[in-house]
PDB file of C-alpha atoms in Angstrom:
ATOM      1  CA  UNK A 270     180.229 128.566  17.235  1.00 88.00           C
ATOM      2  CA  UNK A 271     178.668 126.202  19.789  1.00 92.00           C
ATOM      3  CA  UNK A 272     180.680 127.915  22.513  1.00 93.00           C
ATOM      4  CA  UNK A 273     179.214 131.306  21.574  1.00 95.00           C
ATOM      5  CA  UNK A 274     175.700 129.841  21.812  1.00 97.00           C
ATOM      6  CA  UNK A 275     176.527 128.244  25.165  1.00 97.00           C
ATOM      7  CA  UNK A 276     177.944 131.433  26.666  1.00 96.00           C
ATOM      8  CA  UNK A 277     175.078 133.559  25.321  1.00 98.00           C
ATOM      9  CA  UNK A 278     172.403 131.142  26.587  1.00 98.00           C
ATOM     10  CA  UNK A 279     174.111 131.032  29.983  1.00 98.00           C
ATOM     11  CA  UNK A 280     174.380 134.811  30.281  1.00 98.00           C
ATOM     12  CA  UNK A 281     170.733 135.355  29.277  1.00 98.00           C
ATOM     13  CA  UNK A 282     169.616 132.721  31.778  1.00 98.00           C
ATOM     14  CA  UNK A 283     171.724 134.369  34.473  1.00 98.00           C
ATOM     15  CA  UNK A 284     170.180 137.755  33.741  1.00 98.00           C
ATOM     16  CA  UNK A 285     166.662 136.361  34.162  1.00 98.00           C
ATOM     17  CA  UNK A 286     167.623 134.428  37.296  1.00 98.00           C
ATOM     18  CA  UNK A 287     169.039 137.646  38.739  1.00 98.00           C
ATOM     19  CA  UNK A 288     165.892 139.582  37.871  1.00 97.00           C
ATOM     20  CA  UNK A 289     163.562 137.099  39.567  1.00 97.00           C
ATOM     21  CA  UNK A 290     165.915 136.663  42.521  1.00 97.00           C
ATOM     22  CA  UNK A 291     166.048 140.450  43.053  1.00 96.00           C
ATOM     23  CA  UNK A 292     162.262 140.601  42.962  1.00 95.00           C
ATOM     24  CA  UNK A 293     161.931 137.755  45.468  1.00 95.00           C
ATOM     25  CA  UNK A 294     164.409 139.069  48.010  1.00 95.00           C
ATOM     26  CA  UNK A 295     163.842 142.821  47.757  1.00 97.00           C
ATOM     27  CA  UNK A 296     161.241 144.282  45.399  1.00 96.00           C
ATOM     28  CA  UNK A 297     158.215 142.339  46.636  1.00 96.00           C
ATOM     29  CA  UNK A 298     159.262 142.974  50.228  1.00 97.00           C
ATOM     30  CA  UNK A 299     159.358 146.715  49.615  1.00 97.00           C
ATOM     31  CA  UNK A 300     156.105 146.696  47.677  1.00 98.00           C
ATOM     32  CA  UNK A 301     154.474 144.706  50.467  1.00 97.00           C
ATOM     33  CA  UNK A 302     154.909 147.700  52.792  1.00 98.00           C
ATOM     34  CA  UNK A 303     152.756 149.945  50.584  1.00 98.00           C
ATOM     35  CA  UNK A 304     149.072 150.652  51.083  1.00 98.00           C
ATOM     36  CA  UNK A 305     146.673 148.675  48.902  1.00 98.00           C
ATOM     37  CA  UNK A 306     146.230 151.394  46.277  1.00 98.00           C
ATOM     38  CA  UNK A 307     149.955 152.287  46.259  1.00 98.00           C
ATOM     39  CA  UNK A 308     150.832 148.615  45.855  1.00 98.00           C
ATOM     40  CA  UNK A 309     148.414 148.114  42.948  1.00 98.00           C
ATOM     41  CA  UNK A 310     149.576 151.302  41.197  1.00 98.00           C
ATOM     42  CA  UNK A 311     153.219 150.285  41.595  1.00 98.00           C
ATOM     43  CA  UNK A 312     152.575 146.797  40.224  1.00 98.00           C
ATOM     44  CA  UNK A 313     150.581 148.192  37.300  1.00 98.00           C
ATOM     45  CA  UNK A 314     153.501 150.484  36.478  1.00 98.00           C
ATOM     46  CA  UNK A 315     156.112 147.743  36.842  1.00 97.00           C
ATOM     47  CA  UNK A 316     154.043 145.350  34.719  1.00 97.00           C
ATOM     48  CA  UNK A 317     153.830 147.944  31.928  1.00 97.00           C
ATOM     49  CA  UNK A 318     157.504 148.914  32.070  1.00 97.00           C
ATOM     50  CA  UNK A 319     158.915 145.374  32.116  1.00 97.00           C
ATOM     51  CA  UNK A 320     157.514 144.879  28.615  1.00 96.00           C
ATOM     52  CA  UNK A 321     160.587 146.316  26.908  1.00 98.00           C
ATOM     53  CA  UNK A 322     163.163 145.040  24.408  1.00 98.00           C
ATOM     54  CA  UNK A 323     165.895 144.440  26.996  1.00 97.00           C
ATOM     55  CA  UNK A 324     163.630 142.176  29.047  1.00 98.00           C
ATOM     56  CA  UNK A 325     162.269 140.359  25.987  1.00 98.00           C
ATOM     57  CA  UNK A 326     165.748 139.661  24.582  1.00 98.00           C
ATOM     58  CA  UNK A 327     166.793 138.075  27.881  1.00 98.00           C
ATOM     59  CA  UNK A 328     163.543 136.273  28.711  1.00 98.00           C
ATOM     60  CA  UNK A 329     162.690 134.927  25.261  1.00 98.00           C
ATOM     61  CA  UNK A 330     166.335 134.643  24.245  1.00 98.00           C
ATOM     62  CA  UNK A 331     167.023 132.182  27.057  1.00 98.00           C
ATOM     63  CA  UNK A 332     163.881 130.209  26.155  1.00 98.00           C
ATOM     64  CA  UNK A 333     165.116 129.869  22.577  1.00 98.00           C
ATOM     65  CA  UNK A 334     168.871 129.560  23.072  1.00 98.00           C
ATOM     66  CA  UNK A 335     168.881 126.948  25.846  1.00 98.00           C
ATOM     67  CA  UNK A 336     167.175 124.249  23.718  1.00 98.00           C
ATOM     68  CA  UNK A 337     168.999 125.334  20.538  1.00 98.00           C
ATOM     69  CA  UNK A 338     172.298 125.072  22.384  1.00 98.00           C
ATOM     70  CA  UNK A 339     171.312 121.686  23.799  1.00 97.00           C
ATOM     71  CA  UNK A 340     170.630 120.536  20.232  1.00 97.00           C
ATOM     72  CA  UNK A 341     174.047 121.810  19.131  1.00 96.00           C
ATOM     73  CA  UNK A 342     175.674 119.800  21.941  1.00 96.00           C
ATOM     74  CA  UNK A 343     173.845 116.532  21.187  1.00 94.00           C
ATOM     75  CA  UNK A 344     176.286 113.669  21.501  1.00 90.00           C
ATOM     76  CA  UNK A 345     178.594 115.665  23.755  1.00 89.00           C
ATOM     77  CA  UNK A 346     177.942 114.242  27.205  1.00 87.00           C
ATOM     78  CA  UNK A 347     177.526 115.537  29.915  1.00 94.00           C
ATOM     79  CA  UNK A 348     177.092 119.107  28.546  1.00 95.00           C
ATOM     80  CA  UNK A 349     174.102 117.982  26.459  1.00 96.00           C
ATOM     81  CA  UNK A 350     172.367 116.481  29.509  1.00 97.00           C
ATOM     82  CA  UNK A 351     172.926 119.637  31.574  1.00 98.00           C
ATOM     83  CA  UNK A 352     171.583 121.819  28.751  1.00 98.00           C
ATOM     84  CA  UNK A 353     168.529 119.627  28.238  1.00 98.00           C
ATOM     85  CA  UNK A 354     167.740 119.779  31.956  1.00 98.00           C
ATOM     86  CA  UNK A 355     168.339 123.549  31.982  1.00 98.00           C
ATOM     87  CA  UNK A 356     166.000 123.899  28.996  1.00 98.00           C
ATOM     88  CA  UNK A 357     163.233 121.860  30.620  1.00 98.00           C
ATOM     89  CA  UNK A 358     163.559 123.742  33.918  1.00 98.00           C
ATOM     90  CA  UNK A 359     163.480 127.095  32.142  1.00 98.00           C
ATOM     91  CA  UNK A 360     160.692 126.313  29.691  1.00 98.00           C
ATOM     92  CA  UNK A 361     158.395 124.845  32.339  1.00 98.00           C
ATOM     93  CA  UNK A 362     159.362 126.602  35.574  1.00 98.00           C
ATOM     94  CA  UNK A 363     160.219 130.049  34.218  1.00 98.00           C
ATOM     95  CA  UNK A 364     158.659 130.629  30.802  1.00 98.00           C
ATOM     96  CA  UNK A 365     155.626 128.399  31.392  1.00 98.00           C
ATOM     97  CA  UNK A 366     154.856 129.767  34.859  1.00 98.00           C
ATOM     98  CA  UNK A 367     155.199 133.317  33.566  1.00 98.00           C
ATOM     99  CA  UNK A 368     152.918 132.792  30.570  1.00 98.00           C
ATOM    100  CA  UNK A 369     150.322 130.646  32.350  1.00 98.00           C
ATOM    101  CA  UNK A 370     150.417 132.320  35.775  1.00 98.00           C
ATOM    102  CA  UNK A 371     152.006 135.734  36.135  1.00 98.00           C
ATOM    103  CA  UNK A 372     150.894 137.231  32.807  1.00 98.00           C
ATOM    104  CA  UNK A 373     147.179 136.493  33.373  1.00 98.00           C
ATOM    105  CA  UNK A 374     147.452 138.058  36.835  1.00 98.00           C
ATOM    106  CA  UNK A 375     149.240 141.062  35.347  1.00 98.00           C
ATOM    107  CA  UNK A 376     146.515 141.399  32.710  1.00 98.00           C
ATOM    108  CA  UNK A 377     143.806 141.208  35.371  1.00 98.00           C
ATOM    109  CA  UNK A 378     145.523 143.910  37.403  1.00 98.00           C
ATOM    110  CA  UNK A 379     146.172 146.030  34.312  1.00 97.00           C
ATOM    111  CA  UNK A 380     142.441 146.228  33.600  1.00 97.00           C
ATOM    112  CA  UNK A 381     141.579 147.153  37.182  1.00 98.00           C
ATOM    113  CA  UNK A 382     140.541 150.795  37.708  1.00 98.00           C
ATOM    114  CA  UNK A 383     142.074 151.714  41.046  1.00 98.00           C
ATOM    115  CA  UNK A 384     140.829 155.305  41.108  1.00 97.00           C
ATOM    116  CA  UNK A 385     137.267 154.292  40.258  1.00 97.00           C
ATOM    117  CA  UNK A 386     137.076 151.461  42.776  1.00 98.00           C
ATOM    118  CA  UNK A 387     136.031 151.395  46.411  1.00 98.00           C
ATOM    119  CA  UNK A 388     138.574 150.792  49.161  1.00 98.00           C
ATOM    120  CA  UNK A 389     137.055 147.324  49.636  1.00 98.00           C
ATOM    121  CA  UNK A 390     137.409 146.504  45.918  1.00 98.00           C
ATOM    122  CA  UNK A 391     141.041 147.696  45.969  1.00 98.00           C
ATOM    123  CA  UNK A 392     141.732 145.549  49.040  1.00 98.00           C
ATOM    124  CA  UNK A 393     140.089 142.553  47.350  1.00 98.00           C
ATOM    125  CA  UNK A 394     142.145 143.023  44.179  1.00 98.00           C
ATOM    126  CA  UNK A 395     145.343 143.130  46.179  1.00 98.00           C
ATOM    127  CA  UNK A 396     144.352 139.957  48.024  1.00 97.00           C
ATOM    128  CA  UNK A 397     143.534 138.265  44.707  1.00 96.00           C
ATOM    129  CA  UNK A 398     146.805 139.372  43.124  1.00 98.00           C
ATOM    130  CA  UNK A 399     149.646 139.706  45.615  1.00 98.00           C
ATOM    131  CA  UNK A 400     150.056 136.322  47.301  1.00 97.00           C
ATOM    132  CA  UNK A 401     149.453 134.339  44.102  1.00 98.00           C
ATOM    133  CA  UNK A 402     151.816 136.534  42.058  1.00 98.00           C
ATOM    134  CA  UNK A 403     154.548 136.318  44.710  1.00 98.00           C
ATOM    135  CA  UNK A 404     154.153 132.538  44.955  1.00 98.00           C
ATOM    136  CA  UNK A 405     154.496 132.188  41.192  1.00 98.00           C
ATOM    137  CA  UNK A 406     157.479 134.542  41.176  1.00 97.00           C
ATOM    138  CA  UNK A 407     159.185 132.395  43.803  1.00 97.00           C
ATOM    139  CA  UNK A 408     158.657 129.347  41.579  1.00 98.00           C
ATOM    140  CA  UNK A 409     160.217 131.251  38.669  1.00 98.00           C
ATOM    141  CA  UNK A 410     163.117 132.243  40.897  1.00 98.00           C
ATOM    142  CA  UNK A 411     163.855 128.679  41.968  1.00 98.00           C
ATOM    143  CA  UNK A 412     163.601 127.296  38.433  1.00 98.00           C
ATOM    144  CA  UNK A 413     165.684 130.086  36.912  1.00 98.00           C
ATOM    145  CA  UNK A 414     168.412 129.449  39.489  1.00 98.00           C
ATOM    146  CA  UNK A 415     168.259 125.717  38.722  1.00 98.00           C
ATOM    147  CA  UNK A 416     168.538 126.570  35.017  1.00 98.00           C
ATOM    148  CA  UNK A 417     171.581 128.762  35.485  1.00 98.00           C
ATOM    149  CA  UNK A 418     173.326 126.205  37.691  1.00 98.00           C
ATOM    150  CA  UNK A 419     172.760 123.549  35.010  1.00 98.00           C
ATOM    151  CA  UNK A 420     173.943 125.888  32.239  1.00 98.00           C
ATOM    152  CA  UNK A 421     177.090 126.688  34.223  1.00 97.00           C
ATOM    153  CA  UNK A 422     177.673 122.947  34.659  1.00 97.00           C
ATOM    154  CA  UNK A 423     177.422 122.606  30.864  1.00 97.00           C
ATOM    155  CA  UNK A 424     180.044 125.359  30.557  1.00 95.00           C
ATOM    156  CA  UNK A 425     182.338 123.571  33.004  1.00 94.00           C
ATOM    157  CA  UNK A 426     182.064 120.277  31.138  1.00 90.00           C
ATOM    158  CA  UNK A 427     182.367 121.849  27.698  1.00 81.00           C
ATOM    159  CA  UNK A 428     185.819 121.021  26.395  1.00 69.00           C
ATOM    160  CA  UNK A 429     185.998 124.163  24.189  1.00 61.00           C
ATOM    161  CA  UNK A 430     185.747 126.789  26.936  1.00 55.00           C
TER     162      UNK A 430
END
């Protein structure tokens, strides 16, 4: 049963790492080419659509299963150590950054009325949002990749796989 938890936690972590990596190396670059109002509309749409069951299962599932799996592997070194480190990296650098950084920015943008705002207000909102959001997304990308590398190391050192 511990092996099923380990594989599931690893796959969910990999899915999230892939999502943030794809954003960092392609999506934000493409969005960056849009005009201010196009950019803000696109981000508002993306921020609404990402809130779906598939995303939540992966994002919250990894946050739950990494520490649960670490607990299941207590006493089994070095897999336990790798899973604990993966859990800390994910909970702080991915989940924590998202909840404390990206979500408040998304909420701010979601309340912004693009159509009813002046060109200067739209430009200001983009300046407030874009660089900070991208910076935080890059942090999530790095920490999610660290988490998946550590989870894969736990898989390698697990004697049951």
